[in-house]
């Protein structure tokens, strides 16, 4: 049984966390899908639009999905000088243009939280973090660099790369963009093609809605038996992730149902189908039969003929919701889907290579430090990925910018210490962090990372990133990262 003082500390941190959250939400106004309604309306009012071209005759179509125009100005670098004056190590080299922290500056010398440099230094030197570790801490609102150690060095990020993937997708497409899955029919309605659009969240319920509309349209034409095909030509290149068959990700197809999971799970590792698109087509055929439309044999993979017309369509949730789900649950399938949506928006092939080029280019447009970065995938499962701690804190600062409301789901999607997602069971030895630390985790064998936000003793929103490689064991490394992020909190955070 826990000692009374421990219970008091834990309860105090929870109460403080929930109280802080309530105050922030109350001040911010009403929220929808993780964004303030006012911010969403501001973004919609801008000139650039996201989403696909719309056909006026298309069935069951939501309104177009505008997103915000790029309004972020060039950023300055005086925060780096101030941080170095406080004795922190810049580490690495500049990207040659923008500040290597990837954040801006107000021109004021930032006041370091009391003892920050002295506190983080020894914690970062923990042997549990292995021989190679980097760190970056910035004021997320002003962009001032408060602490850095090797922060420009490109490291293997593991799943923290999902922050970059999500930022690229949201900035390229807008938070209201939806991914369509369609059914196309030949003029006589006798041959149908189920066309994948890249929705990694499509499930049996979504296919059921599509089957409802398809069956209704066929009844209007007097058609009761069809030949069914499925089209996955939107994506190109290898379907299998370079790590090979793995419970953490399905083959990357533009058509899938339930992420190809072979059990009843909705997140986390699970046995996966080797042919998720074929499985989805077979589920759709079954749903059509349940609605009185017979299919002629098993569905076959085939491109939709040019003479087909749109018969029915279903949409994913808005990109804002997909982004939050990808970050909270560290969902690899959604992350790879969002990377390919970014590639399509940029006119790149929807492949691992095309998505990597598109994500990097999109971040460069945001004036972030991309020198040395490698986006070998969108999920972070690849050990060839490389990002810097400065890039991660720069991404989080962009997401906090009032000029970038379309990026707000990056912050609202971060797991909450001891409450949600991949941080639900973390920070057991750091009760002050409960409800107060929000961060994306990253874990591969020998690689551990953490990047997120906290509010410090001065009421500032801080963005932090800690990357470590060649770590001896995952649990001690994660505990060390937890201690680093907890050290950024006010000293009284855990007291009742």
PDB file of N, CA and C in Angstrom, residues 430-494:
ATOM      1  N   UNK A 430       7.009   9.277 -11.289  1.00  0.00           N
ATOM      2  CA  UNK A 430       7.042  10.734 -11.356  1.00  0.00           C
ATOM      3  C   UNK A 430       5.620  11.287 -11.227  1.00  0.00           C
ATOM      4  N   UNK A 431       4.992  11.133 -10.054  1.00  0.00           N
ATOM      5  CA  UNK A 431       3.589  11.554  -9.902  1.00  0.00           C
ATOM      6  C   UNK A 431       3.324  13.019 -10.220  1.00  0.00           C
ATOM      7  N   UNK A 432       4.288  13.949 -10.042  1.00  0.00           N
ATOM      8  CA  UNK A 432       3.967  15.338 -10.403  1.00  0.00           C
ATOM      9  C   UNK A 432       3.620  15.520 -11.871  1.00  0.00           C
ATOM     10  N   UNK A 433       4.065  14.595 -12.723  1.00  0.00           N
ATOM     11  CA  UNK A 433       3.850  14.750 -14.164  1.00  0.00           C
ATOM     12  C   UNK A 433       2.443  14.369 -14.602  1.00  0.00           C
ATOM     13  N   UNK A 434       1.715  13.647 -13.762  1.00  0.00           N
ATOM     14  CA  UNK A 434       0.395  13.166 -14.149  1.00  0.00           C
ATOM     15  C   UNK A 434      -0.521  14.300 -14.576  1.00  0.00           C
ATOM     16  N   UNK A 435      -1.006  14.241 -15.820  1.00  0.00           N
ATOM     17  CA  UNK A 435      -1.913  15.250 -16.340  1.00  0.00           C
ATOM     18  C   UNK A 435      -1.241  16.531 -16.800  1.00  0.00           C
ATOM     19  N   UNK A 436       0.066  16.677 -16.565  1.00  0.00           N
ATOM     20  CA  UNK A 436       0.754  17.921 -16.882  1.00  0.00           C
ATOM     21  C   UNK A 436       1.733  17.800 -18.045  1.00  0.00           C
ATOM     22  N   UNK A 437       2.281  16.626 -18.271  1.00  0.00           N
ATOM     23  CA  UNK A 437       3.192  16.415 -19.398  1.00  0.00           C
ATOM     24  C   UNK A 437       2.412  15.809 -20.555  1.00  0.00           C
ATOM     25  N   UNK A 438       2.557  16.408 -21.742  1.00  0.00           N
ATOM     26  CA  UNK A 438       1.959  15.855 -22.959  1.00  0.00           C
ATOM     27  C   UNK A 438       3.104  15.597 -23.916  1.00  0.00           C
ATOM     28  N   UNK A 439       3.224  14.358 -24.417  1.00  0.00           N
ATOM     29  CA  UNK A 439       4.400  14.066 -25.228  1.00  0.00           C
ATOM     30  C   UNK A 439       4.199  12.861 -26.122  1.00  0.00           C
ATOM     31  N   UNK A 440       4.886  12.887 -27.257  1.00  0.00           N
ATOM     32  CA  UNK A 440       4.928  11.750 -28.181  1.00  0.00           C
ATOM     33  C   UNK A 440       6.134  10.899 -27.827  1.00  0.00           C
ATOM     34  N   UNK A 441       5.901   9.614 -27.699  1.00  0.00           N
ATOM     35  CA  UNK A 441       6.959   8.667 -27.379  1.00  0.00           C
ATOM     36  C   UNK A 441       7.607   8.141 -28.653  1.00  0.00           C
ATOM     37  N   UNK A 442       8.805   7.599 -28.499  1.00  0.00           N
ATOM     38  CA  UNK A 442       9.489   6.935 -29.601  1.00  0.00           C
ATOM     39  C   UNK A 442      10.313   5.791 -29.051  1.00  0.00           C
ATOM     40  N   UNK A 443      10.072   4.582 -29.551  1.00  0.00           N
ATOM     41  CA  UNK A 443      10.764   3.411 -29.014  1.00  0.00           C
ATOM     42  C   UNK A 443      11.078   2.410 -30.108  1.00  0.00           C
ATOM     43  N   UNK A 444      12.356   2.137 -30.296  1.00  0.00           N
ATOM     44  CA  UNK A 444      12.843   1.002 -31.069  1.00  0.00           C
ATOM     45  C   UNK A 444      13.896   0.322 -30.206  1.00  0.00           C
ATOM     46  N   UNK A 445      14.310  -0.863 -30.554  1.00  0.00           N
ATOM     47  CA  UNK A 445      15.371  -1.505 -29.792  1.00  0.00           C
ATOM     48  C   UNK A 445      16.616  -0.641 -29.825  1.00  0.00           C
ATOM     49  N   UNK A 446      17.057  -0.168 -28.650  1.00  0.00           N
ATOM     50  CA  UNK A 446      18.232   0.681 -28.563  1.00  0.00           C
ATOM     51  C   UNK A 446      17.978   2.138 -28.864  1.00  0.00           C
ATOM     52  N   UNK A 447      16.727   2.518 -29.114  1.00  0.00           N
ATOM     53  CA  UNK A 447      16.377   3.916 -29.407  1.00  0.00           C
ATOM     54  C   UNK A 447      15.198   4.321 -28.531  1.00  0.00           C
ATOM     55  N   UNK A 448      15.355   5.439 -27.829  1.00  0.00           N
ATOM     56  CA  UNK A 448      14.264   5.973 -27.006  1.00  0.00           C
ATOM     57  C   UNK A 448      14.206   7.483 -27.158  1.00  0.00           C
ATOM     58  N   UNK A 449      12.991   8.001 -27.305  1.00  0.00           N
ATOM     59  CA  UNK A 449      12.820   9.434 -27.533  1.00  0.00           C
ATOM     60  C   UNK A 449      11.521   9.906 -26.894  1.00  0.00           C
ATOM     61  N   UNK A 450      11.466  11.210 -26.633  1.00  0.00           N
ATOM     62  CA  UNK A 450      10.271  11.826 -26.062  1.00  0.00           C
ATOM     63  C   UNK A 450      10.256  13.286 -26.498  1.00  0.00           C
ATOM     64  N   UNK A 451       9.119  13.744 -27.030  1.00  0.00           N
ATOM     65  CA  UNK A 451       8.996  15.126 -27.467  1.00  0.00           C
ATOM     66  C   UNK A 451       7.592  15.610 -27.159  1.00  0.00           C
ATOM     67  N   UNK A 452       7.501  16.765 -26.501  1.00  0.00           N
ATOM     68  CA  UNK A 452       6.167  17.240 -26.141  1.00  0.00           C
ATOM     69  C   UNK A 452       6.178  18.617 -25.520  1.00  0.00           C
ATOM     70  N   UNK A 453       5.205  18.867 -24.636  1.00  0.00           N
ATOM     71  CA  UNK A 453       5.024  20.194 -24.044  1.00  0.00           C
ATOM     72  C   UNK A 453       4.728  20.104 -22.557  1.00  0.00           C
ATOM     73  N   UNK A 454       5.125  21.147 -21.835  1.00  0.00           N
ATOM     74  CA  UNK A 454       4.756  21.339 -20.431  1.00  0.00           C
ATOM     75  C   UNK A 454       4.564  22.836 -20.212  1.00  0.00           C
ATOM     76  N   UNK A 455       3.935  23.197 -19.117  1.00  0.00           N
ATOM     77  CA  UNK A 455       3.845  24.593 -18.692  1.00  0.00           C
ATOM     78  C   UNK A 455       4.773  24.769 -17.500  1.00  0.00           C
ATOM     79  N   UNK A 456       5.712  25.724 -17.583  1.00  0.00           N
ATOM     80  CA  UNK A 456       6.719  25.860 -16.535  1.00  0.00           C
ATOM     81  C   UNK A 456       6.228  26.775 -15.409  1.00  0.00           C
ATOM     82  N   UNK A 457       7.121  27.048 -14.476  1.00  0.00           N
ATOM     83  CA  UNK A 457       6.758  27.822 -13.289  1.00  0.00           C
ATOM     84  C   UNK A 457       6.356  29.245 -13.617  1.00  0.00           C
ATOM     85  N   UNK A 458       6.814  29.765 -14.768  1.00  0.00           N
ATOM     86  CA  UNK A 458       6.465  31.124 -15.161  1.00  0.00           C
ATOM     87  C   UNK A 458       5.212  31.166 -16.025  1.00  0.00           C
ATOM     88  N   UNK A 459       4.558  30.016 -16.192  1.00  0.00           N
ATOM     89  CA  UNK A 459       3.344  29.964 -16.995  1.00  0.00           C
ATOM     90  C   UNK A 459       3.600  29.879 -18.480  1.00  0.00           C
ATOM     91  N   UNK A 460       4.839  29.612 -18.871  1.00  0.00           N
ATOM     92  CA  UNK A 460       5.174  29.503 -20.293  1.00  0.00           C
ATOM     93  C   UNK A 460       4.947  28.078 -20.789  1.00  0.00           C
ATOM     94  N   UNK A 461       4.454  27.970 -22.006  1.00  0.00           N
ATOM     95  CA  UNK A 461       4.357  26.670 -22.652  1.00  0.00           C
ATOM     96  C   UNK A 461       5.718  26.347 -23.239  1.00  0.00           C
ATOM     97  N   UNK A 462       6.344  25.276 -22.745  1.00  0.00           N
ATOM     98  CA  UNK A 462       7.646  24.854 -23.242  1.00  0.00           C
ATOM     99  C   UNK A 462       7.480  23.649 -24.149  1.00  0.00           C
ATOM    100  N   UNK A 463       8.257  23.633 -25.230  1.00  0.00           N
ATOM    101  CA  UNK A 463       8.340  22.455 -26.088  1.00  0.00           C
ATOM    102  C   UNK A 463       9.700  21.820 -25.837  1.00  0.00           C
ATOM    103  N   UNK A 464       9.717  20.506 -25.682  1.00  0.00           N
ATOM    104  CA  UNK A 464      10.970  19.811 -25.399  1.00  0.00           C
ATOM    105  C   UNK A 464      11.114  18.599 -26.310  1.00  0.00           C
ATOM    106  N   UNK A 465      12.355  18.175 -26.507  1.00  0.00           N
ATOM    107  CA  UNK A 465      12.634  16.935 -27.235  1.00  0.00           C
ATOM    108  C   UNK A 465      13.922  16.344 -26.692  1.00  0.00           C
ATOM    109  N   UNK A 466      13.868  15.058 -26.376  1.00  0.00           N
ATOM    110  CA  UNK A 466      15.034  14.326 -25.895  1.00  0.00           C
ATOM    111  C   UNK A 466      15.165  13.058 -26.742  1.00  0.00           C
ATOM    112  N   UNK A 467      16.332  12.865 -27.359  1.00  0.00           N
ATOM    113  CA  UNK A 467      16.583  11.714 -28.219  1.00  0.00           C
ATOM    114  C   UNK A 467      17.792  10.955 -27.709  1.00  0.00           C
ATOM    115  N   UNK A 468      17.695   9.640 -27.653  1.00  0.00           N
ATOM    116  CA  UNK A 468      18.804   8.810 -27.167  1.00  0.00           C
ATOM    117  C   UNK A 468      18.942   7.570 -28.039  1.00  0.00           C
ATOM    118  N   UNK A 469      20.173   7.192 -28.316  1.00  0.00           N
ATOM    119  CA  UNK A 469      20.420   5.995 -29.114  1.00  0.00           C
ATOM    120  C   UNK A 469      21.411   5.076 -28.407  1.00  0.00           C
ATOM    121  N   UNK A 470      21.399   3.803 -28.814  1.00  0.00           N
ATOM    122  CA  UNK A 470      22.222   2.769 -28.179  1.00  0.00           C
ATOM    123  C   UNK A 470      21.912   2.660 -26.696  1.00  0.00           C
ATOM    124  N   UNK A 471      20.644   2.807 -26.349  1.00  0.00           N
ATOM    125  CA  UNK A 471      20.240   2.668 -24.951  1.00  0.00           C
ATOM    126  C   UNK A 471      20.317   1.203 -24.534  1.00  0.00           C
ATOM    127  N   UNK A 472      20.813   0.918 -23.331  1.00  0.00           N
ATOM    128  CA  UNK A 472      20.998  -0.477 -22.907  1.00  0.00           C
ATOM    129  C   UNK A 472      19.703  -1.256 -22.754  1.00  0.00           C
ATOM    130  N   UNK A 473      18.636  -0.590 -22.269  1.00  0.00           N
ATOM    131  CA  UNK A 473      17.367  -1.284 -22.025  1.00  0.00           C
ATOM    132  C   UNK A 473      16.238  -0.260 -22.082  1.00  0.00           C
ATOM    133  N   UNK A 474      15.040  -0.660 -22.551  1.00  0.00           N
ATOM    134  CA  UNK A 474      13.972   0.327 -22.746  1.00  0.00           C
ATOM    135  C   UNK A 474      13.410   0.929 -21.464  1.00  0.00           C
ATOM    136  N   UNK A 475      13.156   0.107 -20.453  1.00  0.00           N
ATOM    137  CA  UNK A 475      12.485   0.627 -19.258  1.00  0.00           C
ATOM    138  C   UNK A 475      13.309   1.684 -18.524  1.00  0.00           C
ATOM    139  N   UNK A 476      14.588   1.433 -18.248  1.00  0.00           N
ATOM    140  CA  UNK A 476      15.376   2.491 -17.598  1.00  0.00           C
ATOM    141  C   UNK A 476      15.503   3.743 -18.464  1.00  0.00           C
ATOM    142  N   UNK A 477      15.602   3.565 -19.788  1.00  0.00           N
ATOM    143  CA  UNK A 477      15.703   4.724 -20.682  1.00  0.00           C
ATOM    144  C   UNK A 477      14.429   5.548 -20.633  1.00  0.00           C
ATOM    145  N   UNK A 478      13.277   4.886 -20.662  1.00  0.00           N
ATOM    146  CA  UNK A 478      12.011   5.615 -20.589  1.00  0.00           C
ATOM    147  C   UNK A 478      11.879   6.348 -19.262  1.00  0.00           C
ATOM    148  N   UNK A 479      12.301   5.708 -18.178  1.00  0.00           N
ATOM    149  CA  UNK A 479      12.235   6.361 -16.867  1.00  0.00           C
ATOM    150  C   UNK A 479      13.131   7.601 -16.839  1.00  0.00           C
ATOM    151  N   UNK A 480      14.298   7.516 -17.483  1.00  0.00           N
ATOM    152  CA  UNK A 480      15.198   8.673 -17.537  1.00  0.00           C
ATOM    153  C   UNK A 480      14.581   9.811 -18.334  1.00  0.00           C
ATOM    154  N   UNK A 481      13.921   9.490 -19.443  1.00  0.00           N
ATOM    155  CA  UNK A 481      13.241  10.512 -20.234  1.00  0.00           C
ATOM    156  C   UNK A 481      12.089  11.133 -19.444  1.00  0.00           C
ATOM    157  N   UNK A 482      11.391  10.309 -18.681  1.00  0.00           N
ATOM    158  CA  UNK A 482      10.299  10.820 -17.848  1.00  0.00           C
ATOM    159  C   UNK A 482      10.827  11.823 -16.820  1.00  0.00           C
ATOM    160  N   UNK A 483      11.986  11.515 -16.249  1.00  0.00           N
ATOM    161  CA  UNK A 483      12.564  12.431 -15.262  1.00  0.00           C
ATOM    162  C   UNK A 483      12.971  13.749 -15.912  1.00  0.00           C
ATOM    163  N   UNK A 484      13.508  13.688 -17.116  1.00  0.00           N
ATOM    164  CA  UNK A 484      13.906  14.903 -17.816  1.00  0.00           C
ATOM    165  C   UNK A 484      12.709  15.831 -18.055  1.00  0.00           C
ATOM    166  N   UNK A 485      11.614  15.282 -18.561  1.00  0.00           N
ATOM    167  CA  UNK A 485      10.441  16.111 -18.842  1.00  0.00           C
ATOM    168  C   UNK A 485       9.785  16.604 -17.561  1.00  0.00           C
ATOM    169  N   UNK A 486       9.794  15.780 -16.504  1.00  0.00           N
ATOM    170  CA  UNK A 486       9.209  16.193 -15.228  1.00  0.00           C
ATOM    171  C   UNK A 486       9.993  17.351 -14.629  1.00  0.00           C
ATOM    172  N   UNK A 487      11.298  17.392 -14.887  1.00  0.00           N
ATOM    173  CA  UNK A 487      12.130  18.455 -14.338  1.00  0.00           C
ATOM    174  C   UNK A 487      11.760  19.831 -14.870  1.00  0.00           C
ATOM    175  N   UNK A 488      11.028  19.885 -15.990  1.00  0.00           N
ATOM    176  CA  UNK A 488      10.611  21.154 -16.566  1.00  0.00           C
ATOM    177  C   UNK A 488       9.379  21.725 -15.863  1.00  0.00           C
ATOM    178  N   UNK A 489       8.720  20.933 -15.062  1.00  0.00           N
ATOM    179  CA  UNK A 489       7.508  21.371 -14.370  1.00  0.00           C
ATOM    180  C   UNK A 489       7.824  22.261 -13.196  1.00  0.00           C
ATOM    181  N   UNK A 490       6.859  23.075 -12.751  1.00  0.00           N
ATOM    182  CA  UNK A 490       7.069  23.857 -11.524  1.00  0.00           C
ATOM    183  C   UNK A 490       7.403  22.940 -10.361  1.00  0.00           C
ATOM    184  N   UNK A 491       8.261  23.403  -9.475  1.00  0.00           N
ATOM    185  CA  UNK A 491       8.695  22.567  -8.343  1.00  0.00           C
ATOM    186  C   UNK A 491       7.536  22.171  -7.450  1.00  0.00           C
ATOM    187  N   UNK A 492       6.452  22.953  -7.467  1.00  0.00           N
ATOM    188  CA  UNK A 492       5.310  22.669  -6.595  1.00  0.00           C
ATOM    189  C   UNK A 492       4.216  21.882  -7.299  1.00  0.00           C
ATOM    190  N   UNK A 493       4.496  21.377  -8.515  1.00  0.00           N
ATOM    191  CA  UNK A 493       3.417  20.761  -9.309  1.00  0.00           C
ATOM    192  C   UNK A 493       2.781  19.584  -8.622  1.00  0.00           C
ATOM    193  N   UNK A 494       3.571  18.827  -7.877  1.00  0.00           N
ATOM    194  CA  UNK A 494       3.005  17.614  -7.309  1.00  0.00           C
ATOM    195  C   UNK A 494       2.522  17.770  -5.882  1.00  0.00           C
TER     196      UNK A 494
END
